[in-house]
Coordinates of C-alpha atoms and ligand atoms in Angstrom, one line a residue:
Chain A
M1 CA 12.9 32.6 5.0
T2 CA 9.9 35.0 5.8
R3 CA 9.4 36.0 9.3
R4 CA 5.9 34.8 10.0
I5 CA 6.1 34.4 13.8
S6 CA 6.8 37.6 15.6
K7 CA 9.6 38.0 18.2
T8 CA 7.0 38.3 21.1
K9 CA 5.2 35.1 19.9
R10 CA 8.5 33.3 19.6
F11 CA 9.5 34.3 23.1
Y12 CA 6.0 33.0 24.3
M13 CA 6.6 29.8 22.4
Q14 CA 10.0 29.1 23.7
N15 CA 9.8 30.5 27.3
P16 CA 10.2 27.6 29.6
I17 CA 8.1 29.1 32.4
I18 CA 5.3 30.0 30.3
Q19 CA 5.6 26.8 28.4
F20 CA 5.5 24.8 31.7
F21 CA 2.0 26.1 32.4
K22 CA 1.0 25.4 28.8
F23 CA 2.2 21.9 29.2
I24 CA -0.1 21.4 32.1
W25 CA -2.9 23.1 30.2
L26 CA -2.3 21.2 27.1
S27 CA -2.1 17.7 29.0
L28 CA -5.4 18.3 30.8
K29 CA -7.1 19.5 27.6
I30 CA -6.0 16.6 25.6
L31 CA -7.0 14.2 28.5
V32 CA -10.5 15.7 28.5
I33 CA -10.8 15.3 24.7
V34 CA -9.5 11.8 24.7
A35 CA -10.9 10.5 27.9
G36 CA -14.0 12.4 27.2
G37 CA -15.3 9.3 25.6
H38 CA -16.3 8.0 22.2
G39 CA -19.2 6.2 20.9
G40 CA -21.3 5.3 17.9
T41 CA -22.8 7.6 15.3
R42 CA -25.8 5.5 14.0
N43 CA -28.3 5.2 16.8
V44 CA -31.2 7.8 17.3
N45 CA -29.6 9.7 20.1
G46 CA -26.3 10.1 18.2
Q47 CA -24.1 8.8 21.0
Chain B
M1 CA -12.9 -21.6 27.9
A2 CA -12.2 -19.3 25.0
K3 CA -9.2 -18.8 22.8
I4 CA -8.6 -15.3 21.5
V5 CA -5.9 -15.1 18.8
I6 CA -4.4 -11.7 18.0
L7 CA -2.6 -11.1 14.9
G8 CA 0.0 -8.3 15.0
A9 CA 1.7 -6.8 18.1
G10 CA 1.7 -3.1 17.1
I11 CA -0.2 -0.4 18.8
A12 CA -3.7 -2.1 18.2
G13 CA -2.7 -5.8 18.8
H14 CA -0.7 -5.2 21.8
V15 CA -3.4 -2.9 23.4
A16 CA -6.0 -5.6 22.7
A17 CA -3.8 -8.4 24.2
A18 CA -2.9 -6.5 27.3
H19 CA -6.6 -5.5 28.1
L20 CA -7.8 -9.1 27.4
R21 CA -5.2 -10.6 29.5
R22 CA -5.9 -8.1 32.5
K23 CA -9.6 -8.6 32.3
L24 CA -10.2 -12.2 31.5
P25 CA -9.7 -15.1 34.0
K26 CA -6.6 -17.3 33.2
K27 CA -8.8 -20.2 32.0
H28 CA -9.2 -18.2 28.8
E29 CA -6.2 -18.2 26.4
V30 CA -4.8 -15.0 24.8
L31 CA -2.3 -15.7 22.0
V32 CA -0.4 -13.1 19.9
V33 CA 1.0 -14.0 16.5
S34 CA 3.4 -11.4 15.1
P35 CA 6.5 -11.7 13.0
N36 CA 8.5 -8.9 14.9
S37 CA 9.2 -9.9 18.4
N38 CA 9.8 -6.3 19.4
Y39 CA 7.2 -3.8 20.4
Q40 CA 8.1 -0.4 18.8
W41 CA 6.6 2.9 19.7
I42 CA 6.4 4.1 16.1
P43 CA 5.8 7.8 16.8
S44 CA 9.3 8.2 18.1
N45 CA 10.8 6.8 14.9
I46 CA 11.1 10.4 13.9
W47 CA 13.7 11.0 16.5
V48 CA 15.6 7.9 15.6
G49 CA 15.6 9.4 12.0
I50 CA 17.4 12.6 13.2
G51 CA 19.9 10.7 15.5
R52 CA 18.5 12.0 18.6
M53 CA 17.2 8.7 19.9
K54 CA 18.4 5.1 19.5
S55 CA 16.2 2.3 18.3
E56 CA 16.6 0.7 21.8
Q57 CA 15.0 3.5 23.4
I58 CA 11.8 3.1 21.4
L59 CA 11.4 -0.7 21.5
F60 CA 11.5 -3.6 23.9
P61 CA 11.3 -7.4 23.3
L62 CA 7.8 -8.9 23.7
P63 CA 8.4 -12.5 24.5
P64 CA 9.7 -12.0 28.2
L65 CA 6.7 -9.7 28.9
Y66 CA 4.2 -12.0 27.4
K67 CA 5.6 -14.9 29.2
K68 CA 5.5 -13.0 32.5
K69 CA 1.8 -11.9 31.9
G70 CA 0.5 -15.2 30.6
I71 CA 0.0 -14.2 27.1
G72 CA 1.0 -16.8 24.4
Y73 CA 3.3 -15.8 21.6
K74 CA 4.3 -17.2 18.2
Q75 CA 6.9 -15.2 16.2
A76 CA 5.1 -15.9 12.9
K77 CA 3.1 -14.3 10.2
V78 CA -0.4 -15.2 9.3
T79 CA -0.9 -16.3 5.6
T80 CA -4.3 -17.5 5.1
F81 CA -7.8 -17.3 7.0
H82 CA -10.2 -20.1 7.4
P83 CA -13.1 -18.8 9.4
E84 CA -15.1 -22.0 9.0
G85 CA -12.3 -24.5 9.5
D86 CA -11.9 -27.2 6.9
A87 CA -12.6 -30.9 6.6
E88 CA -9.7 -31.8 8.9
T89 CA -10.2 -29.0 11.4
P90 CA -13.7 -28.1 12.3
K91 CA -12.7 -25.0 14.4
P92 CA -11.9 -21.7 12.6
Y93 CA -8.2 -21.2 12.2
V94 CA -5.4 -19.1 10.6
N95 CA -2.4 -20.5 8.9
V96 CA 0.8 -19.0 10.2
E97 CA 4.2 -19.3 9.1
Y98 CA 7.2 -19.1 11.5
V99 CA 9.8 -16.5 10.7
V100 CA 12.7 -17.4 12.8
G101 CA 14.6 -20.3 14.5
D102 CA 14.2 -24.0 13.8
H103 CA 10.7 -23.6 12.8
K104 CA 11.4 -20.9 10.1
G105 CA 9.3 -21.5 7.0
K106 CA 7.2 -24.1 8.8
T107 CA 3.4 -23.5 8.8
E108 CA 0.9 -24.4 11.5
K109 CA -2.9 -24.1 11.9
V110 CA -3.8 -21.9 14.8
T111 CA -7.4 -22.3 15.8
Y112 CA -9.4 -19.7 17.7
D113 CA -12.8 -18.8 19.1
Y114 CA -12.3 -15.1 18.6
L115 CA -9.8 -13.6 16.1
I116 CA -8.4 -10.0 16.3
N117 CA -6.7 -8.9 13.0
A118 CA -4.4 -6.1 14.1
T119 CA -1.9 -6.5 11.2
G120 CA -1.8 -2.8 10.4
P121 CA -0.7 -1.8 6.8
K122 CA 1.7 -3.3 4.3
L123 CA 4.2 -0.6 3.6
A124 CA 3.7 -0.7 -0.1
F125 CA 7.0 0.8 -1.4
D126 CA 6.5 -1.4 -4.6
M127 CA 3.7 0.8 -5.7
T128 CA 6.1 3.6 -6.6
E129 CA 8.8 2.6 -9.1
G130 CA 12.3 3.1 -7.6
L131 CA 11.0 3.8 -4.1
N132 CA 12.7 1.3 -1.8
P133 CA 14.2 2.6 1.6
G134 CA 18.0 3.0 1.2
T135 CA 18.2 3.1 -2.5
N136 CA 18.2 6.1 -4.8
K137 CA 18.9 8.3 -1.8
A138 CA 15.4 7.8 -0.7
Y139 CA 14.6 6.8 2.8
S140 CA 11.7 6.0 5.1
V141 CA 11.0 6.4 8.9
C142 CA 8.1 3.9 9.0
T143 CA 10.1 1.3 11.1
Y144 CA 12.9 1.7 13.4
T145 CA 15.4 0.1 11.0
H146 CA 14.3 2.5 8.3
A147 CA 14.7 5.4 10.5
E148 CA 18.3 4.3 11.5
H149 CA 19.3 4.1 7.8
A150 CA 17.7 7.5 7.2
W151 CA 19.7 9.0 10.0
H152 CA 22.9 7.4 8.8
A153 CA 22.3 9.0 5.3
L154 CA 21.3 12.4 6.7
N155 CA 24.3 12.5 9.1
T156 CA 26.6 11.7 6.1
L157 CA 25.0 14.6 4.2
I158 CA 25.2 17.0 7.2
Q159 CA 29.1 16.2 7.4
E160 CA 29.4 16.9 3.7
M161 CA 27.5 20.2 4.1
K162 CA 30.0 21.1 6.8
Q163 CA 32.6 20.8 4.2
G164 CA 30.8 23.2 1.9
K165 CA 28.4 21.0 -0.1
K166 CA 25.0 22.4 -1.0
A167 CA 22.2 20.0 -0.6
K168 CA 18.5 19.6 -1.5
I169 CA 16.4 17.7 0.9
L170 CA 12.9 16.5 -0.1
I171 CA 10.4 15.1 2.4
G172 CA 6.8 14.2 2.1
T173 CA 4.7 11.5 0.4
G174 CA 6.0 8.9 -2.0
H175 CA 2.7 8.0 -3.8
A176 CA -0.2 9.8 -5.1
K177 CA -2.4 7.9 -2.6
S178 CA -0.1 7.9 0.4
T179 CA -1.4 8.8 4.0
C180 CA 0.5 9.5 7.1
Q181 CA 1.4 13.1 6.1
G182 CA 1.7 13.9 9.9
A183 CA 4.6 11.8 10.2
A184 CA 6.4 13.4 7.3
F185 CA 5.4 16.8 8.6
E186 CA 7.2 16.0 11.9
Y187 CA 10.1 14.7 10.1
I188 CA 10.7 17.7 7.9
L189 CA 10.4 20.1 10.8
N190 CA 12.8 18.0 12.8
V191 CA 15.4 17.6 10.0
E192 CA 15.1 21.5 9.5
K193 CA 15.9 22.1 13.2
E194 CA 18.8 19.7 13.2
L195 CA 20.3 21.4 10.1
R196 CA 20.2 24.6 12.2
R197 CA 21.7 22.9 15.2
H198 CA 24.5 21.6 13.1
G199 CA 25.1 25.1 11.6
V200 CA 24.3 23.9 8.0
R201 CA 20.9 25.4 7.5
D202 CA 22.2 27.9 4.9
M203 CA 23.7 25.1 2.8
A204 CA 20.3 23.3 2.4
E205 CA 17.2 23.7 0.3
V206 CA 14.4 21.9 2.2
T207 CA 11.3 21.1 0.3
W208 CA 7.9 19.4 1.2
I209 CA 6.3 17.3 -1.3
A210 CA 2.8 15.9 -0.8
N211 CA -0.4 14.6 -2.4
E212 CA -2.5 17.1 -0.4
H213 CA -4.2 19.7 -2.5
E214 CA -3.5 22.3 0.3
L215 CA -1.0 22.3 3.1
G216 CA -2.3 21.0 6.4
D217 CA -4.9 18.7 4.9
F218 CA -3.3 15.7 6.6
G219 CA -5.7 13.4 4.8
M220 CA -8.3 14.7 7.2
D221 CA -9.8 17.2 4.8
G222 CA -8.0 20.0 6.6
M223 CA -9.2 21.4 9.8
L224 CA -10.7 24.7 11.1
M225 CA -9.3 25.1 14.6
S226 CA -9.0 27.4 17.5
Y227 CA -5.4 28.8 17.6
G228 CA -4.9 31.1 20.7
N229 CA -7.8 33.6 20.6
N230 CA -8.1 33.1 16.7
I231 CA -9.9 30.7 14.5
M232 CA -7.4 29.4 11.9
K233 CA -7.4 26.9 9.1
S234 CA -4.8 24.1 9.4
S235 CA -3.5 25.1 5.9
E236 CA -2.8 28.6 7.3
M237 CA -1.0 27.2 10.3
V238 CA 1.3 24.9 8.3
E239 CA 2.0 27.7 5.8
M240 CA 3.0 29.9 8.6
V241 CA 5.3 27.4 10.1
F242 CA 6.9 26.4 6.7
E243 CA 7.4 30.0 5.7
D244 CA 9.0 30.8 9.1
R245 CA 11.3 27.9 8.7
G246 CA 12.2 28.6 5.0
I247 CA 10.6 25.3 3.9
K248 CA 9.4 25.2 0.3
W249 CA 6.5 23.2 -0.8
I250 CA 5.0 21.4 -3.6
I251 CA 1.5 20.2 -3.3
G252 CA -1.2 18.3 -5.2
A253 CA 1.7 16.0 -6.2
G254 CA 1.6 12.3 -6.9
V255 CA 5.1 11.0 -6.9
N256 CA 5.2 8.1 -9.4
K257 CA 8.8 7.2 -9.9
I258 CA 12.1 7.5 -8.1
E259 CA 15.4 7.5 -9.8
D260 CA 18.9 8.1 -8.2
G261 CA 18.2 11.7 -6.6
V262 CA 15.2 12.4 -8.7
A263 CA 11.6 12.3 -7.9
H264 CA 9.1 12.2 -10.7
Y265 CA 5.7 13.5 -10.0
E266 CA 2.4 14.5 -11.5
T267 CA 0.4 17.5 -10.3
L268 CA -3.3 17.9 -10.0
D269 CA -3.2 20.3 -13.0
G270 CA -2.0 17.5 -15.1
E271 CA 1.7 18.5 -15.5
F272 CA 4.7 16.2 -15.1
H273 CA 7.7 17.4 -13.3
T274 CA 10.9 16.2 -11.6
E275 CA 12.5 17.4 -8.4
T276 CA 16.1 16.5 -7.6
Y277 CA 17.4 15.8 -4.2
D278 CA 20.5 14.7 -2.1
F279 CA 18.3 13.1 0.6
A280 CA 14.6 12.1 0.5
M281 CA 12.3 10.7 3.1
L282 CA 9.1 9.6 1.4
I283 CA 6.2 7.9 3.0
P284 CA 5.0 5.0 0.8
A285 CA 1.4 4.0 -0.1
F286 CA -0.1 1.8 2.7
S287 CA -2.0 -1.2 1.4
G288 CA -3.6 -4.4 2.8
H289 CA -1.2 -7.5 3.1
G290 CA -3.0 -9.4 0.3
F291 CA -4.3 -12.1 2.6
K292 CA -6.5 -14.9 1.2
A293 CA -9.5 -16.6 2.9
Y294 CA -11.1 -20.0 2.3
D295 CA -14.4 -21.5 3.5
K296 CA -14.7 -25.1 4.9
D297 CA -14.8 -26.6 1.3
N298 CA -11.7 -24.7 0.4
N299 CA -13.5 -22.2 -1.8
D300 CA -11.8 -18.8 -2.0
I301 CA -13.9 -16.3 0.1
T302 CA -11.4 -13.5 0.3
K303 CA -14.0 -11.1 -0.8
K304 CA -16.1 -11.7 2.3
L305 CA -13.2 -10.9 4.5
F306 CA -11.1 -8.3 2.7
K307 CA -11.3 -5.3 0.5
G308 CA -7.6 -4.5 0.5
F309 CA -7.9 -4.2 4.4
M310 CA -10.4 -6.3 6.4
I311 CA -14.1 -5.7 5.9
V312 CA -15.9 -4.5 9.2
D313 CA -19.2 -2.9 10.0
A314 CA -18.6 0.1 7.7
D315 CA -21.0 1.1 5.0
Y316 CA -19.0 0.4 1.8
T317 CA -21.6 1.6 -0.6
P318 CA -19.8 3.7 -3.1
R319 CA -21.1 7.3 -2.9
P320 CA -19.9 10.7 -4.1
Y321 CA -17.9 12.9 -1.6
E322 CA -20.9 15.1 -1.0
E323 CA -22.9 12.1 0.3
W324 CA -20.3 10.8 2.6
S325 CA -21.4 10.8 6.3
V326 CA -19.9 9.8 9.6
Q327 CA -22.5 7.0 9.8
D328 CA -20.5 5.2 7.0
W329 CA -17.6 4.7 9.5
P330 CA -17.5 1.5 11.5
E331 CA -18.5 1.3 15.2
T332 CA -17.5 -2.2 16.4
Y333 CA -14.8 -3.3 13.9
Q334 CA -16.6 -6.7 13.6
N335 CA -16.7 -8.5 10.3
P336 CA -20.2 -8.7 9.1
T337 CA -20.0 -12.3 7.9
Y338 CA -18.1 -13.8 10.7
D339 CA -19.0 -12.2 14.0
N340 CA -16.0 -13.6 15.9
I341 CA -13.5 -11.7 13.7
F342 CA -12.5 -8.1 14.4
A343 CA -10.1 -5.6 12.8
P344 CA -9.1 -2.6 15.0
G345 CA -6.3 -0.1 14.1
I346 CA -5.1 0.3 10.5
A347 CA -6.2 -3.3 9.7
F348 CA -9.8 -2.3 8.9
A349 CA -10.9 -1.2 5.5
P350 CA -12.2 2.4 5.7
P351 CA -15.5 3.1 3.8
H352 CA -13.8 5.8 1.8
A353 CA -11.2 8.6 2.3
I354 CA -11.7 11.5 4.7
S355 CA -10.2 14.2 2.3
K356 CA -12.2 15.1 -0.8
P357 CA -10.9 12.8 -3.7
R358 CA -9.2 14.6 -6.5
T359 CA -8.0 13.5 -9.7
S360 CA -5.4 15.2 -12.0
K361 CA -6.3 16.5 -15.5
N362 CA -5.1 13.2 -16.8
G363 CA -7.4 11.2 -14.5
T364 CA -4.7 10.1 -12.0
P365 CA -6.2 10.1 -8.5
I366 CA -4.1 12.4 -6.3
S367 CA -5.3 12.7 -2.8
P368 CA -4.5 11.3 0.7
A369 CA -5.8 8.1 2.0
P370 CA -7.4 8.3 5.4
P371 CA -5.0 8.2 8.3
R372 CA -5.6 6.1 11.4
T373 CA -3.2 7.3 13.9
G374 CA -2.1 5.7 17.2
M375 CA -4.8 7.0 19.4
P376 CA -7.7 5.7 17.4
S377 CA -5.8 2.4 17.0
G378 CA -5.5 2.0 20.6
M379 CA -9.0 3.0 21.4
T380 CA -10.6 0.6 18.7
A381 CA -8.4 -2.2 20.0
K382 CA -9.5 -1.6 23.5
L383 CA -13.3 -1.6 22.6
V384 CA -12.7 -4.7 20.5
A385 CA -11.3 -6.4 23.5
D386 CA -14.2 -5.2 25.7
N387 CA -16.8 -6.5 23.2
I388 CA -15.1 -9.9 23.1
I389 CA -15.2 -10.1 26.8
D390 CA -18.9 -9.3 26.7
M391 CA -19.4 -11.9 24.0
I392 CA -17.5 -14.7 26.2
N393 CA -19.7 -13.6 29.1
G394 CA -22.8 -14.4 27.0
K395 CA -23.8 -10.9 26.1
K396 CA -25.5 -10.8 22.6
D397 CA -25.1 -7.0 21.6
L398 CA -21.9 -5.2 21.1
H399 CA -22.1 -2.4 23.7
H400 CA -18.7 -0.8 23.0
K401 CA -18.7 1.5 20.2
G402 CA -16.2 4.0 18.7
S403 CA -16.7 5.5 15.5
M404 CA -14.0 7.7 14.2
G405 CA -16.9 10.2 13.6
N406 CA -17.4 10.3 17.3
M407 CA -13.9 10.2 18.7
G408 CA -11.4 12.7 19.3
A409 CA -7.7 12.4 18.6
A410 CA -4.5 14.3 19.5
C411 CA -1.5 14.6 17.2
I412 CA 1.5 16.0 18.9
A413 CA 3.8 16.8 16.1
S414 CA 7.4 17.2 17.0
A415 CA 8.8 20.2 15.4
G416 CA 12.3 20.0 16.8
Y417 CA 14.0 18.0 19.6
G418 CA 15.5 19.6 22.7
M419 CA 14.5 20.2 26.4
T420 CA 14.9 23.9 25.9
Q421 CA 15.2 24.6 22.2
G422 CA 12.6 21.8 21.1
S423 CA 9.1 22.6 19.8
G424 CA 6.0 20.7 19.0
V425 CA 2.8 21.5 16.9
S426 CA 0.0 20.1 19.1
I427 CA -3.2 19.5 17.2
T428 CA -6.4 18.0 18.6
T429 CA -9.3 17.2 16.4
F430 CA -12.9 16.1 17.3
P431 CA -14.3 14.3 15.7
I432 CA -11.6 12.7 13.6
V433 CA -13.8 12.1 10.7
P434 CA -15.7 15.5 10.0
D435 CA -19.3 15.6 10.8
Y436 CA -20.6 18.2 8.5
H437 CA -24.1 17.6 9.6
K438 CA -23.5 18.1 13.4
Y439 CA -21.0 21.0 12.9
P440 CA -21.9 22.6 9.6
D441 CA -20.3 26.0 10.4
T442 CA -17.0 24.8 11.6
Q443 CA -16.0 22.4 8.8
G444 CA -17.4 19.4 10.5
R445 CA -15.5 19.7 13.8
K446 CA -16.2 21.0 17.3
L447 CA -14.1 24.1 17.6
G448 CA -13.0 24.1 21.4
K449 CA -12.0 20.5 21.0
T450 CA -10.3 21.1 17.6
F451 CA -7.3 23.3 18.4
G452 CA -3.7 24.0 17.5
S453 CA -0.8 25.2 19.6
I454 CA 2.9 25.6 18.9
G455 CA 5.8 25.8 21.2
L456 CA 8.2 24.0 23.6
A457 CA 5.4 22.5 25.5
G458 CA 4.4 20.4 22.5
H459 CA 7.9 18.8 22.6
W460 CA 7.7 18.1 26.3
L461 CA 4.2 16.6 25.8
K462 CA 5.4 14.4 22.9
L463 CA 8.4 13.3 25.1
A464 CA 6.0 12.6 28.0
L465 CA 3.8 10.6 25.8
H466 CA 6.8 8.5 24.6
Y467 CA 7.7 7.5 28.2
A468 CA 4.1 7.1 29.3
F469 CA 3.1 4.9 26.4
I470 CA 6.2 2.7 26.7
Y471 CA 5.5 2.3 30.5
K472 CA 1.9 1.4 29.5
A473 CA 3.0 -1.2 26.8
K474 CA 5.4 -2.8 29.3
M475 CA 2.3 -3.2 31.4
K476 CA 4.0 -1.8 34.5
P477 CA 2.0 -1.2 37.7
F478 CA -1.3 0.6 37.0
W479 CA -0.6 0.8 33.2
W480 CA -4.2 0.5 32.4
L481 CA -4.9 3.9 34.1
I482 CA -3.1 5.6 31.1
P483 CA -5.7 6.2 28.4
E484 CA -5.2 4.9 25.0
Ligands
FAD501 C1 6.9 7.5 11.4 C2 5.5 7.4 12.0 C3 5.2 8.4 13.0 C4 3.9 8.2 13.6 N1 3.6 9.2 14.5 C5 2.4 9.2 15.1 C6 2.1 10.0 16.2 O1 2.9 10.9 16.4 N2 1.0 10.0 16.7 C7 0.1 8.9 16.3 O2 -1.1 8.9 17.0 N3 0.3 8.2 15.4 C8 1.5 8.2 14.8 N4 1.7 7.4 13.6 C9 0.7 6.3 13.3 C10 0.8 5.1 14.2 O3 2.1 4.6 14.3 C11 -0.2 4.0 13.7 O4 -1.5 4.5 13.7 C12 -0.2 2.7 14.5 O5 1.1 2.2 14.5 C13 -1.1 1.7 14.0 O6 -1.2 0.6 14.8 P1 -1.6 -0.8 14.3 O7 -1.5 -1.7 15.4 O8 -2.9 -0.8 13.5 O9 -0.5 -1.2 13.2 P2 1.1 -1.4 13.3 O10 1.6 -0.5 14.4 O11 1.6 -1.2 12.0 O12 1.2 -2.9 13.8 C14 0.9 -4.0 12.9 C15 1.6 -5.1 13.5 O13 1.1 -6.2 12.7 C16 2.3 -7.2 12.5 N5 2.1 -7.8 11.2 C17 2.3 -7.5 9.9 N6 2.1 -8.5 9.1 C18 1.7 -9.4 9.8 C19 1.3 -10.8 9.5 N7 1.2 -11.3 8.3 N8 0.9 -11.6 10.5 C20 0.9 -11.3 11.8 N9 1.4 -10.0 12.2 C21 1.7 -9.1 11.2 C22 3.5 -6.2 12.5 O14 4.6 -6.8 12.8 C23 3.0 -5.3 13.6 O15 3.3 -5.8 14.8 C24 3.0 7.4 13.1 C25 3.3 6.5 12.1 C26 4.7 6.5 11.5 C27 4.9 5.5 10.4

């Protein structure tokens, strides 16, 4: 096992309070990407 | 009055049935034909495979729901397609064979005005000699029953490790052309976490084996993504996680034969090797179901409908990788010969792979087939339902389009179960199929929308999605507000 994730990063990744805000941020970000729409690729305007 | 028949009740079939029923007046008939009467939320199979969820938590029976909602249901499997009908039956129909009860084995012609083929993939274990879930110490998590067997075997091994046995665990792809690396990636991280939880991590050597030419390819040609304030390749992110967890890896490997505790594989450099194991979970190749189609005179027209999977509005002209474009990918999932037949989800034939095709020095193709995950499966099913509704209402053109080259997807890969100790690798990508023309400097993807994140929040998110999607699938109040 080679430590590739530093102690500080690991703390950040597993801290429930920080991660709670990350959860909200991730949920919103994913919602924007997914609900942001989809379309075709073949017409002139590309949408 | 129109009759819409949906083949398959997986993510795509069920999403299509639910939207059609909600949006269409009751005079129109919506009928689902599927051999499995349970709806299963497949992404959570990973947790069944490590014993942290029971099958009952990820599935529910469909017949009572369909009855309540006015959706017809036949527990049967489609066998042949007759898009022009025949001499006796002038309407288009499919032949279905009942799989349970008094009717078991009996066939019936099911006529339709519109047909949605959402039969997903055939789990083609037979394409790898000796790969059959539950034999040769090799398992699968592709269905909930497979996942249960996998957990049973893994748990037995964990108990043996507690008694001092050293063990080798091999997880990844079981065929040179397998897809779904993401599911195997989740499983290996979850297994590794469980070994730690059970205090036996030191007793196990955990190895990843995959047909990807580099880690993190995921059948998507890899990704360049934002990661915190940095820009990182998916290969670097996966390497970081594997090294940190002490997971070894074998890549560019086409597994071609499984014997009791031994995986035989060929690598891209043309060498043949074996890897021994005490427990393996290997994703098989996915193939079409081998359906046949006939015209009204009973001539075989399978080639008009199928190319392994179902032919849709993709551009199937064979081209070298350098000439592939997002325009090759389908937008409406409509069959070009029969405009009342559609194939969303995994059931449609992709125009080509997404990852660069590679062959070994011996000429064996070893590279991932293109994945079609849950999110695009749901989105394509919904747009197919919306186009059918438009057609029923007399519209000529198909307005609802969703190419995987102009669609985002999120892959929340569980990296360990637990409300405080869990973890998840959250990856989003836009578009799913890289558009090298539009985003030439960022490997075909939009950076802000293609990002990776690791941590506890990812686990919560995956768990939240589990509950949200089961709620949605059960068609509980306001289910349609939850996006695909
Ligand atoms: C272990 C695992 C984990 C995954 N995790 C994720 C994840 O985290 N996120 C994600 O986005 N995706 C994930 N996926 C991928 C996701 O599950 C698929 O993209 C999705 O299930 C595809 O939906 P589908 O409806 O096209 O096919 P399926 O879900 O396979 O459904 C096919 C349906 O057709 C039925 N059928 C089969 N044969 C016939 C026949 N002859 N006649 C009629 N019906 C038939 C089947 O019974 C089934 O109901 C995962 C996949 C696996 C295997």
